[in-house]
Each structure stands twice: as structure tokens, then as C-alpha cells.
Short mmCIF file of C-alpha atoms in Angstrom, two decimals:
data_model
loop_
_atom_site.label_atom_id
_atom_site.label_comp_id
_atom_site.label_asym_id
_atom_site.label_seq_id
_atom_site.Cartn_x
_atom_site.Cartn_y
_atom_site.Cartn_z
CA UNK A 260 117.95 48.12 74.97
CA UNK A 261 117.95 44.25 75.26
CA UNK A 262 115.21 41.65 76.89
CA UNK A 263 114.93 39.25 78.39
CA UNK A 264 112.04 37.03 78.16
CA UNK A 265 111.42 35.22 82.01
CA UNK A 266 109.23 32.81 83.66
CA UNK A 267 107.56 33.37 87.32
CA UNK A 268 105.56 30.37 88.68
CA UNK A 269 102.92 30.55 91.69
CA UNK A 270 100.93 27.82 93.12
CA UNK A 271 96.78 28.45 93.06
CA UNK A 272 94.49 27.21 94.54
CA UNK A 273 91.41 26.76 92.51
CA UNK A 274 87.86 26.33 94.10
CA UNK A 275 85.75 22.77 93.48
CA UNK A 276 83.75 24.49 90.74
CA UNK A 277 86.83 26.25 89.17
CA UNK A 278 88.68 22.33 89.92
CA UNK A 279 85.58 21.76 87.11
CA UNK A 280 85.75 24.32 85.07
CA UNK A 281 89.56 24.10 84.44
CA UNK A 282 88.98 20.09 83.89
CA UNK A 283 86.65 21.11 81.06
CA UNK A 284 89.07 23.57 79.70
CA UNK A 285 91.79 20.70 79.72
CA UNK A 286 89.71 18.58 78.46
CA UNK A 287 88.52 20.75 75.76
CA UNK A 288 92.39 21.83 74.66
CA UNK A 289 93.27 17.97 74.51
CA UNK A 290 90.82 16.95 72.18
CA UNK A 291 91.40 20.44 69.95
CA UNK A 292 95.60 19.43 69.56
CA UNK A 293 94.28 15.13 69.23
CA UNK A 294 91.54 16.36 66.82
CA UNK A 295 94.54 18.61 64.96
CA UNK A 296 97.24 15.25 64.99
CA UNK A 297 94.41 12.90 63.20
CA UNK A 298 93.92 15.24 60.82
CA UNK A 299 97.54 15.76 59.65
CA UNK A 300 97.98 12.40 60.12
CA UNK A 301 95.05 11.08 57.88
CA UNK A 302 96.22 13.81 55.18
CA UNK A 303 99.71 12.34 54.37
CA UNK A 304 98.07 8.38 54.79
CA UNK A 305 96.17 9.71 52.03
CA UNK A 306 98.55 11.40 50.10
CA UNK A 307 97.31 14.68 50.39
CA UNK A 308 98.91 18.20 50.92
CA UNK A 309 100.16 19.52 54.40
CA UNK A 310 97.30 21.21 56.27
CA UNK A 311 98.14 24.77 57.12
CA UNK A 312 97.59 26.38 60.53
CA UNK A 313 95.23 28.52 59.11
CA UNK A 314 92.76 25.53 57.81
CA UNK A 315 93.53 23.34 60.36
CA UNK A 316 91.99 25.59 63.11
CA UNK A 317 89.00 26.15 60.48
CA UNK A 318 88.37 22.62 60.24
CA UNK A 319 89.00 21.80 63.99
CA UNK A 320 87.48 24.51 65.91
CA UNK A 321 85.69 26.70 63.71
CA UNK A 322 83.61 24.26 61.53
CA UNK A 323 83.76 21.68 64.41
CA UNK A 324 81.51 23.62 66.96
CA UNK A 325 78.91 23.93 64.30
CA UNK A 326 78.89 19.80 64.82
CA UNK A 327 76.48 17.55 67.38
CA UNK A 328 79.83 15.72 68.09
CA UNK A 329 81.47 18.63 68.82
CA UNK A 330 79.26 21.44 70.20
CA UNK A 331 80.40 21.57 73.45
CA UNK A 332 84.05 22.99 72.67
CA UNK A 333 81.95 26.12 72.89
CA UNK A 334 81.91 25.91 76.49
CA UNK A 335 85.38 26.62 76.81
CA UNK A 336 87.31 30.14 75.64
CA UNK A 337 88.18 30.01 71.69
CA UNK A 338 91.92 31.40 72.90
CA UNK A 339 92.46 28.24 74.60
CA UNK A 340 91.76 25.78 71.84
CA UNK A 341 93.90 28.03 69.75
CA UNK A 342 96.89 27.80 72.06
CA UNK A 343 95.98 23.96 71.88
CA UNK A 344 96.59 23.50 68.43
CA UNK A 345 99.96 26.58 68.24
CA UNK A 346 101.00 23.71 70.48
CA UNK A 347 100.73 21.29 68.10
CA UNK A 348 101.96 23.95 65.63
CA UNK A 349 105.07 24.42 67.23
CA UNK A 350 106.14 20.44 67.73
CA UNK A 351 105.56 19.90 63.98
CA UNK A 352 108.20 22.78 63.42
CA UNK A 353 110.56 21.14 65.46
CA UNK A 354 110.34 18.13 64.55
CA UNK A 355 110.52 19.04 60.67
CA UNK A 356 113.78 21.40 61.58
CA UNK A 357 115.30 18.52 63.36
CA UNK A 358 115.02 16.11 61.07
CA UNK A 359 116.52 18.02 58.10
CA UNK A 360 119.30 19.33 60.43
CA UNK A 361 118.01 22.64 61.28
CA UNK A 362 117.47 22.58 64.91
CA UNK A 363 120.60 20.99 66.87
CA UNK A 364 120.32 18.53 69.81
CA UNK A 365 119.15 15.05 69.88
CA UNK A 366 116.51 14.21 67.13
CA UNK A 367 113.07 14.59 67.80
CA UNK A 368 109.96 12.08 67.37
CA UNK A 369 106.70 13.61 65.81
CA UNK A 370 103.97 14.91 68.01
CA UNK A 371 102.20 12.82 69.80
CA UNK A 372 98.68 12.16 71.03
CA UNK A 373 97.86 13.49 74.76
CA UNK A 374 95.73 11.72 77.01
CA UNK A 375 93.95 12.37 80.18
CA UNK A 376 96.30 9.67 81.84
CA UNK A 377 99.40 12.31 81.45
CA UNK A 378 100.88 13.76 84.80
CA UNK A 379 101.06 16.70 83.20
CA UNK A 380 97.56 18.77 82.28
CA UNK A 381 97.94 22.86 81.06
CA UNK A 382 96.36 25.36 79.52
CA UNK A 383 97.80 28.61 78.52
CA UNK A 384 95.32 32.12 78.36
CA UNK A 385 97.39 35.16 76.10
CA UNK A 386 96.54 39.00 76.54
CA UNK A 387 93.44 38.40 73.91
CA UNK A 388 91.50 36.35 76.21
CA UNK A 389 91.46 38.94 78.60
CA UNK A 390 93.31 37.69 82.05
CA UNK A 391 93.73 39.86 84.78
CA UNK A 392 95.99 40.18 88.01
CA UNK A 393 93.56 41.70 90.17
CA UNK A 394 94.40 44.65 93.38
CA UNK A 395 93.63 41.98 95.76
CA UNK A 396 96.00 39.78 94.16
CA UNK A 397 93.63 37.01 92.69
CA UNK A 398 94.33 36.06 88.83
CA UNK A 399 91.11 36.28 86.62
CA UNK A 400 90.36 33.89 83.81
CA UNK A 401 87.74 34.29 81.21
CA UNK A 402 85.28 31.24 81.97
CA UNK A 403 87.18 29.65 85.30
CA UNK A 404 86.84 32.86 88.01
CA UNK A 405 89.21 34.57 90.18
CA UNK A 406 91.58 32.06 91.29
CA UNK A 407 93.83 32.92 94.52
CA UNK A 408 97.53 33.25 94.14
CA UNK A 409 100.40 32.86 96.49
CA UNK A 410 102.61 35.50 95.93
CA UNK A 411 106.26 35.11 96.23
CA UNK A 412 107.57 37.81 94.67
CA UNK A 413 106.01 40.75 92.68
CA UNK A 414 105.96 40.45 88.18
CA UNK A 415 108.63 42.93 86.76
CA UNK A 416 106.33 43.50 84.30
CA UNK A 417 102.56 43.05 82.76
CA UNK A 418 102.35 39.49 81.57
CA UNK A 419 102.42 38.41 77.91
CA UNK A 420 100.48 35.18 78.68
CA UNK A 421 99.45 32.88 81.67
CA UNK A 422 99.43 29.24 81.60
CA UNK A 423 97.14 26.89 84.18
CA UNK A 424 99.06 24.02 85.58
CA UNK A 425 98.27 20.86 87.20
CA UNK A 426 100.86 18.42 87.85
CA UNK A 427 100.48 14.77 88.98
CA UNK A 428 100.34 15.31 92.80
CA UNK A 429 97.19 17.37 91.72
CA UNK A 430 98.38 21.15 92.19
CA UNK A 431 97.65 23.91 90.48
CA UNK A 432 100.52 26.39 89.05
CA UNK A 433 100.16 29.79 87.52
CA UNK A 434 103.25 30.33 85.21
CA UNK A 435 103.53 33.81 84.14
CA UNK A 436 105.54 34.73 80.90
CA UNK A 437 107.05 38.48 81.41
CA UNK A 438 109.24 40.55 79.39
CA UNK A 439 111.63 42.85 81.14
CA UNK A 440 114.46 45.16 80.07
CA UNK A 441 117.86 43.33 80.61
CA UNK A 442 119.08 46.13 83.17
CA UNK A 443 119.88 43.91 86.30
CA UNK A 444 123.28 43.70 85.38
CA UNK A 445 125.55 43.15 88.73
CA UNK A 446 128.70 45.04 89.71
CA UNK A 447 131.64 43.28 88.20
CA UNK A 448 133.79 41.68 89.52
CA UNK A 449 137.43 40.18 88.93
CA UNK A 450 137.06 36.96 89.92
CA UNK A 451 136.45 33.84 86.93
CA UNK A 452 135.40 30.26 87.98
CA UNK A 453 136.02 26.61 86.26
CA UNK A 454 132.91 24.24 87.29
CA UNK A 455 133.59 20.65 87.18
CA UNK A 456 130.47 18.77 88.01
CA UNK A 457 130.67 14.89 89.53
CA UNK A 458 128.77 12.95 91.72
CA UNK A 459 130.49 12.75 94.45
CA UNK A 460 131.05 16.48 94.84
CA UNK A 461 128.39 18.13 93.11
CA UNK A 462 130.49 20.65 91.71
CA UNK A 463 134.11 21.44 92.38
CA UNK A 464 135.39 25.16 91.67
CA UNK A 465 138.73 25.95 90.23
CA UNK A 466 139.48 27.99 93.38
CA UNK A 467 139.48 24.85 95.21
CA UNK A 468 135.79 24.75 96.59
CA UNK A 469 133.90 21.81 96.83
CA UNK A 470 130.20 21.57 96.91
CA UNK A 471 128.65 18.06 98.21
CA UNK A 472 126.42 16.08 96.74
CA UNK A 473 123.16 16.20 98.69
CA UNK A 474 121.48 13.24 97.24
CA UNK A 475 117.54 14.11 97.67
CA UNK A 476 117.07 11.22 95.86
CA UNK A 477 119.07 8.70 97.96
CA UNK A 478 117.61 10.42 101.41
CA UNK A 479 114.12 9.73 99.93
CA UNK A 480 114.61 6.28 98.93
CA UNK A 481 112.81 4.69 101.69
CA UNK A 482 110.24 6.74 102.44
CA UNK A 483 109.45 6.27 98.77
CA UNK A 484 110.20 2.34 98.77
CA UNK A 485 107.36 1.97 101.17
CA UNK A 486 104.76 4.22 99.17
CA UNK A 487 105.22 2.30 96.27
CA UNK A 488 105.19 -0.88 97.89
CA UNK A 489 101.65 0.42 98.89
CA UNK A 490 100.79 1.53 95.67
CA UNK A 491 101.59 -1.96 94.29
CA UNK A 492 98.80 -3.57 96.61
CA UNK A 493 95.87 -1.57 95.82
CA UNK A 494 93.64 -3.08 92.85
CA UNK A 495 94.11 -1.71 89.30
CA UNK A 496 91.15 0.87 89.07
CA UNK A 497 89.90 1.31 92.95
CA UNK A 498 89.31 4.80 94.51
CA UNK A 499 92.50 3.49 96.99
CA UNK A 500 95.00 3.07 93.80
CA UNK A 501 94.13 6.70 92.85
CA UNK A 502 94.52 7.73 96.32
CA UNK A 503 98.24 5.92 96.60
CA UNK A 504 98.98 7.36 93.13
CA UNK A 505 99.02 11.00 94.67
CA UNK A 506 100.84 9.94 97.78
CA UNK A 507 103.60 8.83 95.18
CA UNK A 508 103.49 12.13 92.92
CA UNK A 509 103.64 14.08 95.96
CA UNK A 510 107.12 12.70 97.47
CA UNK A 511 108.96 12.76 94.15
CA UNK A 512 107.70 16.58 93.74
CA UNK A 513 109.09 17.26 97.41
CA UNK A 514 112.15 15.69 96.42
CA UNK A 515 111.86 17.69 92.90
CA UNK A 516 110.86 20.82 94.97
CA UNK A 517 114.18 20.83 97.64
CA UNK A 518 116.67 19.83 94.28
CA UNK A 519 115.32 23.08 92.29
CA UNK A 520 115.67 25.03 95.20
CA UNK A 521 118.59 24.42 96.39
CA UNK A 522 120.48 24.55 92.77
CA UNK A 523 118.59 27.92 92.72
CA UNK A 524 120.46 28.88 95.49
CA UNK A 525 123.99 27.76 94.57
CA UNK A 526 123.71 28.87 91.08
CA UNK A 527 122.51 32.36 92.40
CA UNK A 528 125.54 32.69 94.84
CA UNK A 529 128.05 31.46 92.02
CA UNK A 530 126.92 34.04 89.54
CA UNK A 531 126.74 36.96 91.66
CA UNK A 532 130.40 36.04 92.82
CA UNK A 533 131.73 35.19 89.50
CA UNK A 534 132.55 37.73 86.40
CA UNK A 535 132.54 34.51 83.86
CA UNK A 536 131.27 31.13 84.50
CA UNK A 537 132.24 27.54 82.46
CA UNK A 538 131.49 24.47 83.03
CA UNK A 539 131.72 21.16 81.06
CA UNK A 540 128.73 20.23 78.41
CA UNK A 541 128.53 16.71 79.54
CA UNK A 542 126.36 14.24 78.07
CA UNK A 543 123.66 13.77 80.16
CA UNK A 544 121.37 11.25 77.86
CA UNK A 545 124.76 8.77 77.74
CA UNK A 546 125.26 8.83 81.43
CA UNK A 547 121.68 8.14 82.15
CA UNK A 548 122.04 5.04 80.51
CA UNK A 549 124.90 3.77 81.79
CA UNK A 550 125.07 1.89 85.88
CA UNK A 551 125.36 5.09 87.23
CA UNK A 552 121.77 6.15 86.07
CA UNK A 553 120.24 7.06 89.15
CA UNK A 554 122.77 8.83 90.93
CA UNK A 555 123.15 11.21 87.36
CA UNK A 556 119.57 11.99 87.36
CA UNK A 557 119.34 12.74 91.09
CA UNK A 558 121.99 15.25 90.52
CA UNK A 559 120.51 17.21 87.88
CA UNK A 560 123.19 18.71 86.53
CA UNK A 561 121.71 19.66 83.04
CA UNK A 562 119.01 21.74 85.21
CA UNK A 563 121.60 23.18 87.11
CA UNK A 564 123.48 24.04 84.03
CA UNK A 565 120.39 25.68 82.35
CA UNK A 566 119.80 28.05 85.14
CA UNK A 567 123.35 29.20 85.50
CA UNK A 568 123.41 30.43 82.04
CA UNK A 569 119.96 32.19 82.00
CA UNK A 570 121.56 34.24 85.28
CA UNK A 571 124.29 35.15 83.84
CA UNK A 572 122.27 36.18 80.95
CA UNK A 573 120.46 38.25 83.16
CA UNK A 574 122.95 39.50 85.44
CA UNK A 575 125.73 40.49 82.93
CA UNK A 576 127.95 37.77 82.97
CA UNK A 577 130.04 35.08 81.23
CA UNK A 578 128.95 31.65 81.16
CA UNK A 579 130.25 29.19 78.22
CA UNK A 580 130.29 25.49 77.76
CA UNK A 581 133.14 23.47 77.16
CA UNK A 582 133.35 20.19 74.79
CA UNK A 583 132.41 17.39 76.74
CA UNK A 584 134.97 15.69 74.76
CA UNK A 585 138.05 18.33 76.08
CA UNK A 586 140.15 16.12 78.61
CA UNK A 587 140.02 17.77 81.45
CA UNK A 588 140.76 15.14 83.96
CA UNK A 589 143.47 13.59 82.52
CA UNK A 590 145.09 17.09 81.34
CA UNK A 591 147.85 18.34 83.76
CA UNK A 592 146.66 21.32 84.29
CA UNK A 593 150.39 22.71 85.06
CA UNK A 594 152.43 21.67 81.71
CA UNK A 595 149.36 20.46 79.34
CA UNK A 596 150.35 16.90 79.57
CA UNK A 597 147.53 14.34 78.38
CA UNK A 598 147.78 11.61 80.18
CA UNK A 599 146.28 7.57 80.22
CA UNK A 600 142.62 7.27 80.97
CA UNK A 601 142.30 7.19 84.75
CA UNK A 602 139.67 4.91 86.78
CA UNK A 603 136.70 6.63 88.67
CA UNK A 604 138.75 5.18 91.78
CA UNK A 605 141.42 7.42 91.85
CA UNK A 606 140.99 10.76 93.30
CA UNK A 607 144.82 11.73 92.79
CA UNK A 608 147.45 11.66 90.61
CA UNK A 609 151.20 12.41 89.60
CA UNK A 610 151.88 14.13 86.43
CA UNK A 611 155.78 13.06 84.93
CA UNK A 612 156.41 17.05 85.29
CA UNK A 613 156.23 16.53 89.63
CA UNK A 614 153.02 18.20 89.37
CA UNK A 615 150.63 16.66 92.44
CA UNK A 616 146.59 16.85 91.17
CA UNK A 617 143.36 16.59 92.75
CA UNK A 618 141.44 14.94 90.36
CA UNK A 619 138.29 17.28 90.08
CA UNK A 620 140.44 20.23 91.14
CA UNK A 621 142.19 19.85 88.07
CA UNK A 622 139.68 19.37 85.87
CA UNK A 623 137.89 22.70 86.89
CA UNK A 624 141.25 24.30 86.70
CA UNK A 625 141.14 23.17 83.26
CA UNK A 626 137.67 23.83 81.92
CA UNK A 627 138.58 27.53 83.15
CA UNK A 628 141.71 28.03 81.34
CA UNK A 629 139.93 26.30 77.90
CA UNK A 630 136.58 28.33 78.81
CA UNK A 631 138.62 31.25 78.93
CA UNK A 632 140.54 30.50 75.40
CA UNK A 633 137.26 29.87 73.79
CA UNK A 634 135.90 33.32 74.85
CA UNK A 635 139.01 35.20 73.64
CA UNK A 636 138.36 33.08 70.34
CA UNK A 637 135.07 34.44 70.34
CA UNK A 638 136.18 38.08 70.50
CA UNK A 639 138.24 37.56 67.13
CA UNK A 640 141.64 36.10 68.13
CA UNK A 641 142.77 33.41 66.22
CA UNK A 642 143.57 29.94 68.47
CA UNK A 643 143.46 28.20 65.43
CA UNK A 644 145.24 28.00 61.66
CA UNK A 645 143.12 29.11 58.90
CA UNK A 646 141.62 26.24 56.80
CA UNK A 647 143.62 26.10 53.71
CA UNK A 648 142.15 24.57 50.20
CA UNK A 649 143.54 21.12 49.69
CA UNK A 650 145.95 20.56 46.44
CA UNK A 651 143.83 19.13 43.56
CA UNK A 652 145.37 16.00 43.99
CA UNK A 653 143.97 15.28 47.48
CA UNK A 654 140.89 16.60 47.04
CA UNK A 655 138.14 14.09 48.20
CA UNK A 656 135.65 14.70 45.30
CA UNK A 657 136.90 14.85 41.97
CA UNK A 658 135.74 17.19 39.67
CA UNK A 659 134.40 15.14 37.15
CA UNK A 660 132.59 12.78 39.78
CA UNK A 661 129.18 11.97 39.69
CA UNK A 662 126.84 14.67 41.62
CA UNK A 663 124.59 12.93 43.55
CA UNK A 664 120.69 13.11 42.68
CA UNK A 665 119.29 14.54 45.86
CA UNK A 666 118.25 17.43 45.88
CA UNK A 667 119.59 20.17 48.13
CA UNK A 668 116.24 22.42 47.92
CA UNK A 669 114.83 23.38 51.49
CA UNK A 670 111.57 23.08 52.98
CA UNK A 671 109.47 26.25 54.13
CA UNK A 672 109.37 25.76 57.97
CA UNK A 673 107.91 28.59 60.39
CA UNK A 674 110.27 29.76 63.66
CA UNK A 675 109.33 32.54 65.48
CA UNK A 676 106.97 33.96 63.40
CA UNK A 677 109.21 34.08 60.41
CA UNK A 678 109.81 31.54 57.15
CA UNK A 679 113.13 30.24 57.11
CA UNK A 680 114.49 27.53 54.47
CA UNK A 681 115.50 24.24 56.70
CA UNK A 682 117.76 22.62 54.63
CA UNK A 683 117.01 18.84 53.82
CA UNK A 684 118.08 15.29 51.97
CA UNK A 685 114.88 14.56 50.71
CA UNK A 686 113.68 15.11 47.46
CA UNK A 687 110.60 17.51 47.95
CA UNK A 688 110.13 20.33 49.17
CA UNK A 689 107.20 20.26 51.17
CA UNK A 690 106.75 19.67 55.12
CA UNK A 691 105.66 16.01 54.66
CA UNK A 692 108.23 14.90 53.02
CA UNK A 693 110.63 15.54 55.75
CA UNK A 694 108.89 12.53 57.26
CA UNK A 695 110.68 10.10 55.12
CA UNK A 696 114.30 11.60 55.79
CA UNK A 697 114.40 9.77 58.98
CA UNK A 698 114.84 6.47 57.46
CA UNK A 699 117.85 7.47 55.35
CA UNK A 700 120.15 8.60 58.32
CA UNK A 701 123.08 5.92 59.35
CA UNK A 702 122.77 3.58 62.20
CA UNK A 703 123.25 5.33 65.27
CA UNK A 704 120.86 8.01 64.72
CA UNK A 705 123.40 11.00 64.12
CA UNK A 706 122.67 13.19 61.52
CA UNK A 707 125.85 13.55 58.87
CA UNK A 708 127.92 15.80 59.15
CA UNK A 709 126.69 17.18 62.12
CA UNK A 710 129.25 18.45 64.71
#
């Protein structure tokens, strides 16, 4: 039977002596996973040896509680200064695997130090501390009290681990990690659906449905024009700054609250209508840099995106990505015809084969049929001609070329619990030395090779 690992968040609201109590415990993890940084960091200044998990949480918690400067971590459960530092863990992992080519995506930067300052404060309790979902429904953490919950919905299952989260408009959220058996599987249906996303239709469906573009954003604008214009007349470090601070947190998260539910919503609908789902893996990072910036991030299509495929994941069904570099606006989607790049200002066009187009109409129509042609690839059927070995005359390296001194060796990187070998350029073979592969990568900062 398969899982499915999901995430249920509930606001609590926390008492003024648990507000304290979970300020110390945030404190606490902070200077644990800052504490855990220095010391890795001061290790490979000085040209010593990686330090393991295993030591570092011996020097940082264990041996640092026995410390003056450092007594008071034992105010605060040992489980969360552990779950401090598998955070800091867990970044070093990824950023060793990205930079020798292991994890895919954009390259990552090395951990980096938290502060106090950061919107975003958690904490995150597992089953060995002890937390409990009480009858009355209040959530019980080892060292902070019950805290009251408001329930939304009921847990499918026991909870693997809880984490405590306060966000910059100064709530508190419970996020609950559950594991559940992968048995919510939907009728089928016949019906398959091309998603072409835009910004002046949110989404456009190869059946011919437009979505708008609701624009929480834009409809906030001035309500959040004038906050910050209040915010930038209060003096730097006055009770009235902090106080203006929140008012500005709290519109953007209204504005972030209405966008995630109503893309819950639409993404829900499509995926209980819809047998398979594709849509186009557009580049979000590119477009946010671009003029059209602000309108691309108020759309939150990558979001969007993300929950769509965890549904269908769910729910039994198809969803698949298509290249963001497949044409599938200037395709005809009637003959196959690639035609000249068309401007943003033209909604319609003529193909030479009479075929009339609406432009985002037939773009969905086409990131169905080549969503479709990649899953049929993916149960075995050949779209494609076998590679064949070039003649010995064309080869690009010659046999009796010079091999290149780098070593191809890999560096012993834990994922999920296990050791795999993350293949690297550099010439050792330990973790730190992936630090110096970053400086040998071409301009651009894409990886070689890499698809």
C-alpha cells in the first residue's frame, strides 16, 4: 500500500506566558543552529575535518549546557535544539548535493545565520518529546502548556511531528505532519485537460475555459500604499514603527491568505474533474525579473502548480509538466506548424493551413496533446530514435586524448536517512571540499551538462 506524507496547518492561539515560553524556545533553537554554523564554519577556516552530526550536537548542546555562557539552553526541551541543528543538518546536504549536481533546480547558497529580525520564527516538537492532541482539542507541548487550536478539519492520522509557527503579522500556526494510506483515489473519469497559465487569464483550459486573473495584489495596492506610507514616518526603533510593521505583515498575509485559498479551490475542482492534468513548467525565477515582475508574483502560478500535482498525487490522477521551452503558442495546434515569434499584443492568429487560433486556447490545446505524448513515452513507447554510437571518425574525444586530472570520485552525502555518493568535480572527497566547486562552474551559473 502507498503513502502519502501531508501537511495540515491550524492557527493557535497561545496565552501571554506560553507567548514567553515559546519566545524562549525560539530563541533557544536559533542560537543551537547559529552556534552549529560557527562551528562548521571555523572548522574549514582552519583547515580542519567536517564536523559530524553526531559531534556537532555533543559540542553544541550536550557539552554547551554544562557552560556559564550557555546554561540556560536547559530551560528549553533537548528535542527542540535537536530539530534546530537536523535543520542545519539538512541545508548542508542540500547545498553539498547541489553543488556537485546531485539535487536539480537552481543552485543553492550555504546555510545561513538566523536572526531574531526574520519574519519567520518555528520550532518543530517530534513524537519523542511527547506532544499531545488532547479530547478537548487543545495541543500539549512539553515546557509551553496546552495551547488552543482552531480546528478546521479532523488529522487522518496520529501526527509524526508538530511544528510552532509565528509569522510576521505575529500569529501562531500549528503545522501537523501526518502520514496516511494513499486510498482517496477519485472515480475516474474520461475527461484530460491542457493548462496554459498567463496573466491575463489565469489559466486557460484546452476545452476552451477561461479562468480570470483576480489580481489580490493589484486590489490591495492602495490600501497597502497608504500603510507603508505610514510605516515610512514612524522613527527607526519607536514602539509606533513596531506597531506599523504588523499593520503591514498583516495586509500582505490577507492578500497571501485569499490567493492560497482561492488556488485551493480551483486546483481542487480541476482535479476532481480531470483524469490527467498538464500544464507548462514555466520559468518563474526569469519572469520575476523581467517588467512584468509584479503581476508574475501576484499570480502565483508555481504555488498553484505545486498543489495541483500533490492532488493528483493524492487523488489518483495524471499531472505532468511540459518543457517550458515546447512552443506552444506559436504551434498550430491543427497541422503542427511552428510559426514566427508572436508579440504579447496579439490575442489571435492565422495559421497558412486556414486554421483560426485563440492564442492561449491553442497553447493549452497544445501542452495537452505533448503532455499526453510524454505520458505514453513514459509507459514504454518509443517517440524518439534510439541514440546510435557515432563513427570513430566523428567522435568528439579521441581515444588517445588526454584524460583530464579531476577526479570523478563522489562525496558521502546523507538523504533521507541513507548514504548516497553525490557525484562531484572537485578533487576530494570529503563534504568541504564541495565548497570550492562553486568557483569552477561557467559564467551564468549553470552547472555543465545539466539538462
Amino acid at each position: 500500500m502507498a503513502f502519502v506524507q501531508l501537511r495540515y496547518n491550524f492557527r493557535v492561539y497561545p496565552t501571554p506566558g506560553q507567548q514567553i515560553e515559546l519566545a524562549r524556545a525560539f530563541g533557544c533553537a536559533r542560537v543551537v543552529f547559529n552556534d552549529g554554523l560557527r562551528a562548521r564554519q571555523d572548522a574549514r577556516e582552519q583547515g580542519l575535518p567536517y564536523i559530524s552530526d553526531a559531534e556537532l550536537s555533543k559540542q553544541i548542546i550536550t557539552l554547551a549546557k554544562a557552560t556559564p555562557e550557555r546554561a540556560w539552553l536547559g530551560e528549553v526541551l533537548a528535542v527542540v535544539l535537536q530539530q534546530a541543528l537536523a535543520d542545519l543538518n539538512t541545508a548542508y546536504r542540500n547545498f553539498f548535493a547541489s553543488v556537485s549536481g546531485k539535487r536539480k533546480g537552481r543552485d543553492l547558497a550555504p546555510p545561513r545565520y538566523r536572526s531574531r529580525k526574520d519574519n519567520r520564527q518555528a520550532i518543530r516538537f517530534t513524537k519523542n518529546s511527547r506532544f499531545k492532541v488532547l479530547d478537548d482539542g487543545r495541543l500539549r507541548l512539553p515546557k509551553i502548556g496546552d495551547l488552543q487550536v482552531r480546528w478546521s478539519r479532523s488529522l487522518p492520522s496520529d501526527p509524526s511531528s508538530v511544528a510552532i509557527i509565528r509569522d510576521a503579522a505575529g500569529r501562531y500556526f500549528a503545522s501537523f505532519v501526518v502520514r496516511t494510506a494513499q486510498d482517496e483515489a477519485l472515480p475516474p473519469v474520461e475527461s484530460e485537460i491542457g493548462i496554459d497559465l498567463g496573466l491575463t487569464h489565469f489559466a486557460v483550459m484546452s476545452d476552451g475555459t477561461k479562468v480570470a486573473a483576480p489580481k489580490f495584489l493589484r486590489r490591495a495596492a492602495r490600501k497597502l500604499k497608504r500603510l507603508q506610507q505610514a510605516l515610512s514616518r514612524k522613527q527607526k526603533g519607536s514602539n509606533r514603527r513596531k506597531k506599523a510593521v504588523v499593520k503591514v505583515a498583516r495586509a500582505h498575509a490577507r492578500v497571501a491568505d485569499t490567493r492560497r485559498d482561492w488556488q485551493h479551490k480551483l486546483s481542487t475542482a480541476i482535479i476532481r474533474d480531470s483524469q490527467a492534468v498538464y500544464v507548462e513548467d514555466l520559468c518563474v525565477t526569469g519572469l520575476g525579473r523581467s517588467r512584468l515582475a509584479k503581476s508574475v508574483h501576484d499570480a502565483g502560478w508555481a504555488g498553484f502548480t505545486a498543489m495541483l500535482e500533490y492532488k493528483a498525487a493524492r487523488y489518483g490522477r495524471t499531472f505532468g509538466r511540459v518543457d517550458r521551452f515546447f512552443p506552444s503558442t506559436r504551434m498550430c495546434s491543427a497541422c503542427g506548424r511552428i510559426n514566427e515569434k508572436i508579440a504579447l499584443n496579439v490575442r489571435a492568429w492565422d495559421c497558412l493551413c486556414g486554421a483560426a487560433h485563440d492564442r492561449d486556447v491553442n497553447a493549452a490545446l497544445n501542452v495537452l496533446a505533448a503532455g499526453q505524448a510524454e505520458s505514453r513515452n513514459d509507459r514504454g513507447a518509443r517517440v524518439r530514435p534510439p541514440a546510435m554510437v557515432a563513427p570513430r571518425g566523428e567522435a568528439v574525444t579521441h581515444p588517445d586524448a588526454a584524460r583530464s586530472k579531476r577526479s570523478a570520485e563522489g562525496i558521502s552525502v546523507l538523504q533521507g536517512g541513507e548514504d548516497v555518493n553525490a557525484s562531484t568535480t572537485s578533487s576530494g572527497s570529503t563534504p568541504e571540499n564541495a565548497w570550492r566547486t562553486r568557483s569552477r562552474r561557467p559564467p551564468g551559473g549553470r552547472r555543465s551538462g545539466a539538462h
